[in-house]
């Protein structure tokens, strides 16, 4: 091997070592940025997720968690199983509900007030997780959350998605992974209006009941929307962080989304305190 080739090999090995050290340091000192969004329109949240995914791929931002609730909304996954919608779209509109088609995995589901909805925008490569392990972590997040209120939940068995209490579904999962970056996420039923689920075959599983934490627990749960938003986030983090083990997380409280150009050009959106 010639001297120039030796020097080139040495430089490549040194660069690889530096990259390895940087990646290990990122795993040890991982920071999660958490935004409590309150109630936000589904399409606004989707647009935000898409921009955050782009920025996370470019490493312009750290791992991010959106905690929010939606007005009554039905979404279909990329399999487009319209037959699991039991009413017409016009009937949904008359109920004040929206219908949207998405690129996430999973079947049809409902999003609404008094759910704990989490959309993690995180790098699976940085934390060394595959898709299946990631979904299991989301399941464990909801199982842990339920256990804090004395409710014994379990992951779905063969043919079942999400999290269950006995034969009753309490939490749904639908994710999208692009170049190792996640979006969409989970919806855990704190105390939603369960009648909305009568208009669909939830997650494509027929003859199964949907339940909520309030129905299964004797604990006092929040009723006011403002308290609900805070409590849902607190409860969600209690379940989320033990499963993903971030060294620290930065909470952005009382935030709203403004469609303006940011000062530093990081996002097409900025966060401003109310």
Coordinates of C-alpha atoms in Angstrom, one line a residue, residues 142-153:
X142 CA -49.9 3.6 27.0
X143 CA -49.7 0.5 29.2
X144 CA -47.6 2.5 31.7
X145 CA -50.0 5.4 31.6
X146 CA -53.0 3.2 32.3
X147 CA -51.1 1.5 35.2
X148 CA -50.6 4.8 36.9
X149 CA -54.4 4.9 37.4
X150 CA -54.8 1.3 38.5
X151 CA -55.8 0.0 35.0
X152 CA -54.2 -3.1 33.7
X153 CA -53.8 -2.8 30.0

